Coordinates of C-alpha atoms and ligand atoms in Angstrom, one line a residue:
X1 CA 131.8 110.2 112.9
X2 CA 132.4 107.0 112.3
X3 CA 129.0 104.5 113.2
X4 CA 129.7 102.0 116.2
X5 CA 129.0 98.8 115.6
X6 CA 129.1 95.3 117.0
X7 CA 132.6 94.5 118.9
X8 CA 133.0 91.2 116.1
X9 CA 131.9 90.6 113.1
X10 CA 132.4 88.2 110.4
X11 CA 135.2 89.0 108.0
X12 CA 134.0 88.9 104.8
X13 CA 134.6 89.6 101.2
X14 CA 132.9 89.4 98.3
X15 CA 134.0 90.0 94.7
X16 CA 132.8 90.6 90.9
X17 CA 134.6 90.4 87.4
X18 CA 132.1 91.4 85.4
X19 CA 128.9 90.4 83.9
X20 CA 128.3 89.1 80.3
X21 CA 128.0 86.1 78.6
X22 CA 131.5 85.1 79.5
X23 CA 132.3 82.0 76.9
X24 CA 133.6 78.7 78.3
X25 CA 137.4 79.3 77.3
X26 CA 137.5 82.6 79.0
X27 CA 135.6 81.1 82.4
X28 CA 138.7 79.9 83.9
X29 CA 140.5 83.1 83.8
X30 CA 137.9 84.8 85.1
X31 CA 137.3 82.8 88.5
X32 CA 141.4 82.5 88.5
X33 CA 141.4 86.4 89.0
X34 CA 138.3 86.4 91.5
X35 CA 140.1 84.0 93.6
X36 CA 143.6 85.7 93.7
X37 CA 141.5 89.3 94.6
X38 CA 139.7 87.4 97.0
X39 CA 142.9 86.0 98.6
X40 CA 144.2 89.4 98.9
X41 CA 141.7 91.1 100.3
X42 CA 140.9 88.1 103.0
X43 CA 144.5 87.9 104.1
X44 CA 143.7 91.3 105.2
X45 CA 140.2 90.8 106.5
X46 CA 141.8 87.5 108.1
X47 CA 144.2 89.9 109.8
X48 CA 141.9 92.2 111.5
X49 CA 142.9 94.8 108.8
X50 CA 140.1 97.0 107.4
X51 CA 137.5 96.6 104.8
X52 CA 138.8 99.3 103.4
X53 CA 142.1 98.0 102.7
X54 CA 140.8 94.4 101.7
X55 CA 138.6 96.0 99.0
X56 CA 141.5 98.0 97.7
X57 CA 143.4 95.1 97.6
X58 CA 141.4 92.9 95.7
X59 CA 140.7 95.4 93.5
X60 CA 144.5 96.5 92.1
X61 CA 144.9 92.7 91.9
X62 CA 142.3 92.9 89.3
X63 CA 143.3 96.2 88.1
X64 CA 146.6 94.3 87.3
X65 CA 145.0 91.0 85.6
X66 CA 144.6 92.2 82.1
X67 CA 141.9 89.8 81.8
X68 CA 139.0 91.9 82.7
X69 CA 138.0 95.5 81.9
X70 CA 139.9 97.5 84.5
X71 CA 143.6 99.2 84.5
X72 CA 146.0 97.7 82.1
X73 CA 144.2 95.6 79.4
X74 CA 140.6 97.6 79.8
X75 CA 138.4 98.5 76.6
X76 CA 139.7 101.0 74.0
X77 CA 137.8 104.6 73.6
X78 CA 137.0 105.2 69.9
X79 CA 140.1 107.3 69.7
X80 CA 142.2 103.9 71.0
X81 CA 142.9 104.7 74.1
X82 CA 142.3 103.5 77.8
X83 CA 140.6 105.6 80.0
X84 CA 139.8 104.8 83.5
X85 CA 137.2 105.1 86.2
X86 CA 137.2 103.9 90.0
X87 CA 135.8 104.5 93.2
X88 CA 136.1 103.8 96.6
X89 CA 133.7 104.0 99.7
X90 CA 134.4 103.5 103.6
X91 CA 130.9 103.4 105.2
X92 CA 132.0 103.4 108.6
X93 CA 133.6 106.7 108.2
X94 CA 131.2 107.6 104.8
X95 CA 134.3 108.6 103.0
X96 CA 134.4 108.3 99.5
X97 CA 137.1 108.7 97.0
X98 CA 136.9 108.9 93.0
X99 CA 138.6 109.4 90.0
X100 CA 137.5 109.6 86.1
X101 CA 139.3 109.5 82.8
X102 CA 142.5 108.9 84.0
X103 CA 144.8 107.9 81.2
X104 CA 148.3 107.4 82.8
X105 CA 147.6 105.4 86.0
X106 CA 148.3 101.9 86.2
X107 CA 145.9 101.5 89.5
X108 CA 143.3 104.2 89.7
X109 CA 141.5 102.6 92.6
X110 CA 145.0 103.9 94.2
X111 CA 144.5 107.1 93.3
X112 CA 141.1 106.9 94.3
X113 CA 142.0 105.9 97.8
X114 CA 144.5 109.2 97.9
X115 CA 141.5 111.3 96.9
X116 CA 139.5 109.9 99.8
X117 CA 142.4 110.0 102.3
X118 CA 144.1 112.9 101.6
X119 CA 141.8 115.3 100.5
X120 CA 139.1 117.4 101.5
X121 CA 137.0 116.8 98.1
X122 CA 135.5 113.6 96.6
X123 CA 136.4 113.2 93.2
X124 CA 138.9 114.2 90.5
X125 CA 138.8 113.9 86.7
X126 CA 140.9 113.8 83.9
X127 CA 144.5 115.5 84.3
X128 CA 143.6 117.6 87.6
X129 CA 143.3 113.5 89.5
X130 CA 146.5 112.8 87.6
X131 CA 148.0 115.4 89.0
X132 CA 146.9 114.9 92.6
X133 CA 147.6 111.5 92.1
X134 CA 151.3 112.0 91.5
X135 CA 151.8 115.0 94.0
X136 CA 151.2 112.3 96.1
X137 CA 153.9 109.8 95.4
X138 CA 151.8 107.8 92.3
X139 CA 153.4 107.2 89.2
X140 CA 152.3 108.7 85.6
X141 CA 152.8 106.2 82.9
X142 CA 152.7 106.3 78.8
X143 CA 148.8 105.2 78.1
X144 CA 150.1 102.8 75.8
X145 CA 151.3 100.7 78.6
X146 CA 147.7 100.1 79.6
X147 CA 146.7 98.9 75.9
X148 CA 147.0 95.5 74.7
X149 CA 146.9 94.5 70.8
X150 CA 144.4 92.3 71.8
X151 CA 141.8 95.2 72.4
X152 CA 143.3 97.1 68.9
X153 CA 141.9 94.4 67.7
X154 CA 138.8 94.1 69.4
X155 CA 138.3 98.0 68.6
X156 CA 139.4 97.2 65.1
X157 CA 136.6 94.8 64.6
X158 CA 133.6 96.7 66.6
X159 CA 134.5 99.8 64.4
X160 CA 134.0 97.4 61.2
X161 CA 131.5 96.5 62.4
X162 CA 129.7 99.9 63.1
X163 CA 130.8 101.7 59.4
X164 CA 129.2 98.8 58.4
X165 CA 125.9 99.6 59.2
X166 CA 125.7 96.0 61.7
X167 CA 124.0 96.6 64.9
X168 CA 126.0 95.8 67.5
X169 CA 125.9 92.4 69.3
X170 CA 123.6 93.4 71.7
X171 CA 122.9 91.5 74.6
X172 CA 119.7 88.6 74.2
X173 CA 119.1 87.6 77.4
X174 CA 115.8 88.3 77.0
X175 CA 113.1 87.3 74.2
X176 CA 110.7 90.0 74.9
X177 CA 113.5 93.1 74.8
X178 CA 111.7 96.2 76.1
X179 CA 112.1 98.2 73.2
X180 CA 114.1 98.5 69.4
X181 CA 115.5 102.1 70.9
X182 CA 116.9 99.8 74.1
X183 CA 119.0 97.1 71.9
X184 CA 119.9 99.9 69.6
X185 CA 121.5 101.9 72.1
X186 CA 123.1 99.1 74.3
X187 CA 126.6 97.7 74.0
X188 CA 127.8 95.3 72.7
X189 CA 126.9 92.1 75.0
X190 CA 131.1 91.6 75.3
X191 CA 131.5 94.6 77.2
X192 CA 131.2 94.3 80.6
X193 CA 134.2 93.0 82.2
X194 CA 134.4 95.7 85.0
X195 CA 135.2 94.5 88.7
X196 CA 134.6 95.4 92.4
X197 CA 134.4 94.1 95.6
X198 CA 132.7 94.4 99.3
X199 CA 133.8 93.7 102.0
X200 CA 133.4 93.5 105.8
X201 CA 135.5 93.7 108.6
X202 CA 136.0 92.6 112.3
X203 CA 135.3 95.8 113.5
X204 CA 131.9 96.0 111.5
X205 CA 132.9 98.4 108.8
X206 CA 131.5 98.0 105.0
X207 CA 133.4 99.1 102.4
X208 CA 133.2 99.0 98.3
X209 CA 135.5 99.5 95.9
X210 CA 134.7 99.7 91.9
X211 CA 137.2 99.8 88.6
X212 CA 136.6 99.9 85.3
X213 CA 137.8 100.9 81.8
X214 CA 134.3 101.5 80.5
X215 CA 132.2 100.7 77.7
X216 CA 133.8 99.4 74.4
X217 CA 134.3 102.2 71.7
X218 CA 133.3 104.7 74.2
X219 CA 133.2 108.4 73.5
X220 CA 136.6 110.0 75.1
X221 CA 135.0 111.7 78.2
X222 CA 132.0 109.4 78.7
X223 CA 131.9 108.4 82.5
X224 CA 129.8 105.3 83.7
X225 CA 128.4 104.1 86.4
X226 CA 131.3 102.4 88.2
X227 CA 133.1 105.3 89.8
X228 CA 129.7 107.6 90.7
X229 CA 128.5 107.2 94.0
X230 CA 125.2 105.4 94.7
X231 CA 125.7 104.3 91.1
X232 CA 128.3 101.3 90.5
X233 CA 129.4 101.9 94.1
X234 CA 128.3 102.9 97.5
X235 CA 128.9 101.8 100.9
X236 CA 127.3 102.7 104.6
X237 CA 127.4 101.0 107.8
X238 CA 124.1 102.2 108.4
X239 CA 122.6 100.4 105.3
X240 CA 125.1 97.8 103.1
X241 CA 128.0 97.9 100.5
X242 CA 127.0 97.6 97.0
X243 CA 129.2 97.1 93.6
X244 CA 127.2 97.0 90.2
X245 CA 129.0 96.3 86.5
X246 CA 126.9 95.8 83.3
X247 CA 125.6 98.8 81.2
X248 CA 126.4 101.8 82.8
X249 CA 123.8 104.5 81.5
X250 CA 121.2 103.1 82.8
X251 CA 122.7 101.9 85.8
X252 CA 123.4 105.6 86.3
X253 CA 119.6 106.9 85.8
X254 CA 118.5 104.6 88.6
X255 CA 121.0 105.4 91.0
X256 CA 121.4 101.7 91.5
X257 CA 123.7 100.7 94.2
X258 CA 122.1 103.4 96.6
X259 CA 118.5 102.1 95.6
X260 CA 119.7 98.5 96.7
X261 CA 121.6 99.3 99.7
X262 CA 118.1 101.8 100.6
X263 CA 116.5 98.1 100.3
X264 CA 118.7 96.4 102.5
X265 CA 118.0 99.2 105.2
X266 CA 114.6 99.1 104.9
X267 CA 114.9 95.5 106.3
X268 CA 115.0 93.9 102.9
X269 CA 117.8 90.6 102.8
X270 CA 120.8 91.2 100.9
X271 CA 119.8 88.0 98.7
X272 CA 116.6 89.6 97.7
X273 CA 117.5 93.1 97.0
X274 CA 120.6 92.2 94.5
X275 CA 117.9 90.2 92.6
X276 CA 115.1 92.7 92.5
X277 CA 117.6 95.4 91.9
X278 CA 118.2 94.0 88.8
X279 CA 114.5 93.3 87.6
X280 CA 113.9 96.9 88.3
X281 CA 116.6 97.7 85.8
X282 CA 115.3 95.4 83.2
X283 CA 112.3 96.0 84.0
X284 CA 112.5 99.7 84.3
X285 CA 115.1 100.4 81.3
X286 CA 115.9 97.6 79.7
X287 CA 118.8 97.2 81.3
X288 CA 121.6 94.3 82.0
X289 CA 124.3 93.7 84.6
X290 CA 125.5 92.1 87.3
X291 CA 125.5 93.5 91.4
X292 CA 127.1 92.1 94.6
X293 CA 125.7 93.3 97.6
X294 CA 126.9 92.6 101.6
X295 CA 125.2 93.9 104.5
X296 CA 126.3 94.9 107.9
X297 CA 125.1 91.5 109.6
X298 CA 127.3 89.9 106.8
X299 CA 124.2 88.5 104.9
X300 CA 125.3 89.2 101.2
X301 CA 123.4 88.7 97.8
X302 CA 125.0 87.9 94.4
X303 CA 122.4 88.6 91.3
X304 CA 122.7 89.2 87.2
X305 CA 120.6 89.4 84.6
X306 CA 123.2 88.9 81.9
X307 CA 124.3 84.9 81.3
X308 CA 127.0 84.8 83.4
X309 CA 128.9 86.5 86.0
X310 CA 132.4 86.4 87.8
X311 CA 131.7 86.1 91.7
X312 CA 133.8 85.1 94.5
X313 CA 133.1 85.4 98.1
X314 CA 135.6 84.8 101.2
X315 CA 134.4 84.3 104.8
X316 CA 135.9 82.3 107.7
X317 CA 134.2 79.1 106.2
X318 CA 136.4 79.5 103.1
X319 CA 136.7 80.4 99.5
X320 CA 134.0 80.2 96.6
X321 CA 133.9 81.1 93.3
X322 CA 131.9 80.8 89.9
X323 CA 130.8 82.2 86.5
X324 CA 127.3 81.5 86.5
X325 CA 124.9 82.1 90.2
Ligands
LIG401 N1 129.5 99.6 84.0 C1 130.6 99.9 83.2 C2 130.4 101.2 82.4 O1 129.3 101.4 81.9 C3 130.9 98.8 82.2 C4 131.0 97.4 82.8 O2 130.5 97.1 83.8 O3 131.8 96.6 82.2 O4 131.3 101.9 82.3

């Protein structure tokens, strides 16, 4: 049953492309793609369309831009291959759709939607959401169409790295890391180009919507945070939309996105809860990333603990966009 809400609402989106310490030659790119997903998905919001649809929109169009970490372009597996996670949530209906390690999709957040319209189950992996992917009308490509030599390269160079014995560039926001074990086990502070989006419709309906390649050098197999509910993702009328990138494991142990959203129900403001969300992961596990968060009211919250972030947000009053909060 679908939770009634007020008869208008301000449209609104909000969007993420990652959160890292995104260098000054790569910024532009990055608020280039934020602003063409947030076009997208507000031409739709702008039309009395869905938030579902807006946040699927805005997410392909970054699914497409090989710039960040999601669908062609994304982060290599050890093995060299892209493999993909996404998820979609409509939290006026509390349908959910996912797929993981997906290897011959150019959109998974289109498969994603499939799984959450057209079937009676949640999420698919691997070959089985391939397949039920193309039964219904989706395209299987070569996974070599999804990798650029840019990230052979990048793959080439962390591996070097690695037989070297070099600790990876982990992240330094932070003089007083929690622990050795923490920055030992973290990626490398390059690695978190994921993206999602929120959104809000007319009607009063949240959606979310999260895509990503995963982790650099990841184990094939290893799922994230992005596409598990309640993780990287989670959406509910009754509560808020949430999308979360940075590093996934754990983003995963908290349950993040529901413990935020939870926050925002329990009468917390959107603005607050995205930043305490991520002290409690820093502060819990040592942990770094970026979260965008949009309540039913339309009072949103933008937070990261990493050095910079790709945000954009689209509302009647017009477009905004930026690296750093
Ligand atoms: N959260 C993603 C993962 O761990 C990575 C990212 O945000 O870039 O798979």
């Amino acid at each position: 049953m679908r939770v009634k809400t007020r008869a208008t609402h301000v449209p609104t989106i909000l969007v993420h492309g990652g959160a890292w310490a995104i260098p000054a030659d790569a910024a532009a790119a990055h608020e280039a793609g934020v602003r063409a997903a947030l076009k997208a998905g507000y031409a739709i919001l702008s039309a009395g369309g869905s938030s579902l649809d807006a946040v699927e929109s805005a997410v392909t169009v970054l699914e497409d831009d090989p710039t960040f970490d999601a669908g062609r372009g994304s982060f290599l597996t050890s093995d060299g291959r892209v493999q993909l996670d996404a998820l979609l949530m409509d939290g006026g209906r509390m349908k959910a759709g996912g797929v993981a390690c997906v290897e011959h999709l150019r959109n998974p957040i289109k498969a994603a939607r499939l799984v959450l319209e057209k079937s009676p189950h949640v999420y698919f992996v691997g070959d089985g959401a391939e397949q039920f992917a193309h039964a219904h009308g989706i395209p299987l490509i070569d996974n070599s169409e999804l990798v650029l030599d840019r990230e052979r390269e990048r793959l080439m160079v962390a591996q070097a790295r690695q037989s070297a014995g070099l600790a990876d560039q982990t992240f330094s926001g932070f003089d007083d890391d929690k622990s050795p074990e923490t920055a030992a086990l973290s990626p490398a502070w390059d690695s978190h180009d994921t993206v999602g989006a929120v959104a809000l419709d007319v009607q009063g309906n949240l959606s979310a919507a999260t895509s990503t390649g995963g982790t650099l050098n990841k184990t094939p197999g290893r799922v994230g945070d992005s596409s598990l509910i309640g993780c990287g993702c989670y959406a509910d009328n009754l509560s808020a939309a949430v999308s979360l990138t940075g590093w996934g494991e754990p983003i995963m142990k908290l349950v993040l996105g529901k413990w935020a959203t939870d926050r925002v129900a329990a009468g917390s403001a959107p603005e607050i809860a995205a930043r305490e969300a991520m002290s409690y992961l820093y502060n819990r596990l040592g942990g770094h990333g970026g979260i965008i968060l949009l309540g039913p009211d339309g009072r949103f919250g933008f937070a990261h603990n990493t050095p910079a972030m790709a945000w954009g947000i689209a509302t009647p009053a017009g477009l905004q966009t930026g690296v750093k909060i």
